[in-house]
Tab-separated table of C-alpha atoms in Angstrom:
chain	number	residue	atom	x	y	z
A	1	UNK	CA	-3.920	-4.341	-15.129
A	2	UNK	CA	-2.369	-5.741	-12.072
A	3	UNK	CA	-0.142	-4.819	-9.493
A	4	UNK	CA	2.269	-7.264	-7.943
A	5	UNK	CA	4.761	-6.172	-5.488
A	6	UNK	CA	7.462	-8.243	-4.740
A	7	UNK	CA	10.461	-8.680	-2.050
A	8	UNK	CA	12.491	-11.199	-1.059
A	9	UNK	CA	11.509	-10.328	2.332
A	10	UNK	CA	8.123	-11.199	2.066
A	11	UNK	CA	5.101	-13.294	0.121
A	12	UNK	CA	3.903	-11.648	-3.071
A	13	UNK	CA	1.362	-8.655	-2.292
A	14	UNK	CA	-1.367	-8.307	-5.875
A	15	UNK	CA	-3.488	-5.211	-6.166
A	16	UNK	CA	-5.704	-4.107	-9.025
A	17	UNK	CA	-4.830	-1.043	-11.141
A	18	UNK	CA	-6.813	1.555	-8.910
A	19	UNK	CA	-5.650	0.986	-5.713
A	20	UNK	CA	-1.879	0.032	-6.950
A	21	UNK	CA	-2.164	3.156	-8.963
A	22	UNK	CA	-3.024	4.661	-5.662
A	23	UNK	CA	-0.752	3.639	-2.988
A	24	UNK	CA	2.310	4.134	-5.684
A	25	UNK	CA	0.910	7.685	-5.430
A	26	UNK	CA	1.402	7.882	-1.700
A	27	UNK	CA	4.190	7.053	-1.340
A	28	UNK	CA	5.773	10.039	-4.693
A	29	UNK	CA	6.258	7.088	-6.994
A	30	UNK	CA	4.955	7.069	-10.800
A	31	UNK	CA	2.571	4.640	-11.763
A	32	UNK	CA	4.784	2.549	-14.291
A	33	UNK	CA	4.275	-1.290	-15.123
A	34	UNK	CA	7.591	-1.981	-13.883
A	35	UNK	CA	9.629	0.182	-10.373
A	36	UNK	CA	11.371	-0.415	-6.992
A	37	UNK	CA	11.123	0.626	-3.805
A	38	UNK	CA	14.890	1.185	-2.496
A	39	UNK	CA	15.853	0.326	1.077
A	40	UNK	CA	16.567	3.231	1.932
A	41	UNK	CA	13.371	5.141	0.924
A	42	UNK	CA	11.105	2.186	2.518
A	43	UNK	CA	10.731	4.759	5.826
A	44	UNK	CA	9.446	7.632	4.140
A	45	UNK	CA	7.078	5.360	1.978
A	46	UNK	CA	5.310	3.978	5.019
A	47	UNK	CA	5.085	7.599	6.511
A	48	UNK	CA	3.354	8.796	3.397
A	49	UNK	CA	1.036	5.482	3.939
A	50	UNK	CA	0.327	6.366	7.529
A	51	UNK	CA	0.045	9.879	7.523
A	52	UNK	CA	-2.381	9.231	4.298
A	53	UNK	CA	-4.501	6.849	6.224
A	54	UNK	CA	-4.433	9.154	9.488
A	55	UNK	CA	-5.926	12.026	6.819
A	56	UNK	CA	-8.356	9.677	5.721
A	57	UNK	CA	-11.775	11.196	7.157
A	58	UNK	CA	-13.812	9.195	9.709
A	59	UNK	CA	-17.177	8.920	9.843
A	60	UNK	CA	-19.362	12.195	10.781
A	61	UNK	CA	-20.160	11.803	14.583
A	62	UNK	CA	-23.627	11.042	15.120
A	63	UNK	CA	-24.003	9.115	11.919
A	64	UNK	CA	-26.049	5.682	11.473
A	65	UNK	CA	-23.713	3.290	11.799
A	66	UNK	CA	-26.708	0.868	11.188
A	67	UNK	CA	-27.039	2.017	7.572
A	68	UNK	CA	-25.395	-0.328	4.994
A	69	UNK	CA	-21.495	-0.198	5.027
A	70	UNK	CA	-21.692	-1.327	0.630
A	71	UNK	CA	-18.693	-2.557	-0.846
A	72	UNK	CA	-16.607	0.521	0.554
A	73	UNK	CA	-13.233	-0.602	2.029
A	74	UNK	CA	-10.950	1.895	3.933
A	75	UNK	CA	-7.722	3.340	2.796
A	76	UNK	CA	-6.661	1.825	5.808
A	77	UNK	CA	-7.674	-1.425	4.843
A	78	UNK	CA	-6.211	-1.220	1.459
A	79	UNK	CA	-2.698	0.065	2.583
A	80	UNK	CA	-2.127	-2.356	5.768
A	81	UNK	CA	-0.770	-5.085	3.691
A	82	UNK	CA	1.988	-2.841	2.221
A	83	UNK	CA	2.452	-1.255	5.265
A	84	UNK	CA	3.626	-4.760	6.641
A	85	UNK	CA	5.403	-5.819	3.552
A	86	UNK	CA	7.480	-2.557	3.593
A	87	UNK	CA	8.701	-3.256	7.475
A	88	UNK	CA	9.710	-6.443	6.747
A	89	UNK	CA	11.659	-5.470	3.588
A	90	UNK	CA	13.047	-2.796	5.706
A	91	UNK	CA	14.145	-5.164	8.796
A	92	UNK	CA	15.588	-7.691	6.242
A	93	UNK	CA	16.693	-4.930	4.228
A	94	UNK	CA	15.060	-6.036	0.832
A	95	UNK	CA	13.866	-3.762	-1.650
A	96	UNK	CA	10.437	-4.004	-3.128
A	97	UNK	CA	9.909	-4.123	-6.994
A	98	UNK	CA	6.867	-4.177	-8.746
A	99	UNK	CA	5.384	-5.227	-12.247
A	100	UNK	CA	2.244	-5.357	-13.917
C-alpha cells in the first residue's frame, strides 16, 4: 500500500506503507487508508516530527564512518519532506489529507 498526502498548499508527497505507517504514528494519528491533518493540529504534528528526529540516535562516537552506510536512510531523511509540506499547509492554512 501507498501513502499519498495531499494539500492544496503543496505538490503531492507518496510514501510506502512502512514509513507512512510511521510518520502517521508520530505525529498520534491512526494508520487508516483514508485521514486529515487539520490546520490547527499541523504545529503539534511537526513537533512530534522534530522532537522524533532529535530522539533519533546518532552514530556511536568513535565509530567507522568508512564502513558501508547500506540502504539505511535516516528518520530525518524520511520525515523532512512532511516537515516542509506541513509548514506550507500551515502558512497557507491548508489541511493535509491522505489516502492509500
Amino acid at each position: 500500500m501507498i501513502y499519498k498526502f495531499k494539500s492544496k498548499a503543496t505538490g503531492d508527497l507518496i510514501m510506502t506503507q512502512p514509513v507512512g505507517e510511521r510518520v502517521l504514528s508520530l505525529i498520534g494519528k491512526p494508520a487508516t487508508p483514508q485521514g486529515i491533518i487539520d490546520v490547527d493540529q499541523l504545529a503539534a504534528a511537526m513537533s512530534a516530527l522534530e522532537a522524533a528526529v532529535a530522539a533519533e540516535s546518532p552514530a556511536p562516537a568513535g565509530s567507522d564512518d568508512t564502513a558501508p552506510k547500506g540502504d539505511r536512510v535516516s528518520l530525518r531523511q524520511r520525515v523532512w519532506p512532511m516537515v516542509e509540506m506541513m509548514k506550507r499547509a500551515l502558512a497557507e492554512k491548508q489541511p493535509i489529507t491522505w489516502g492509500a
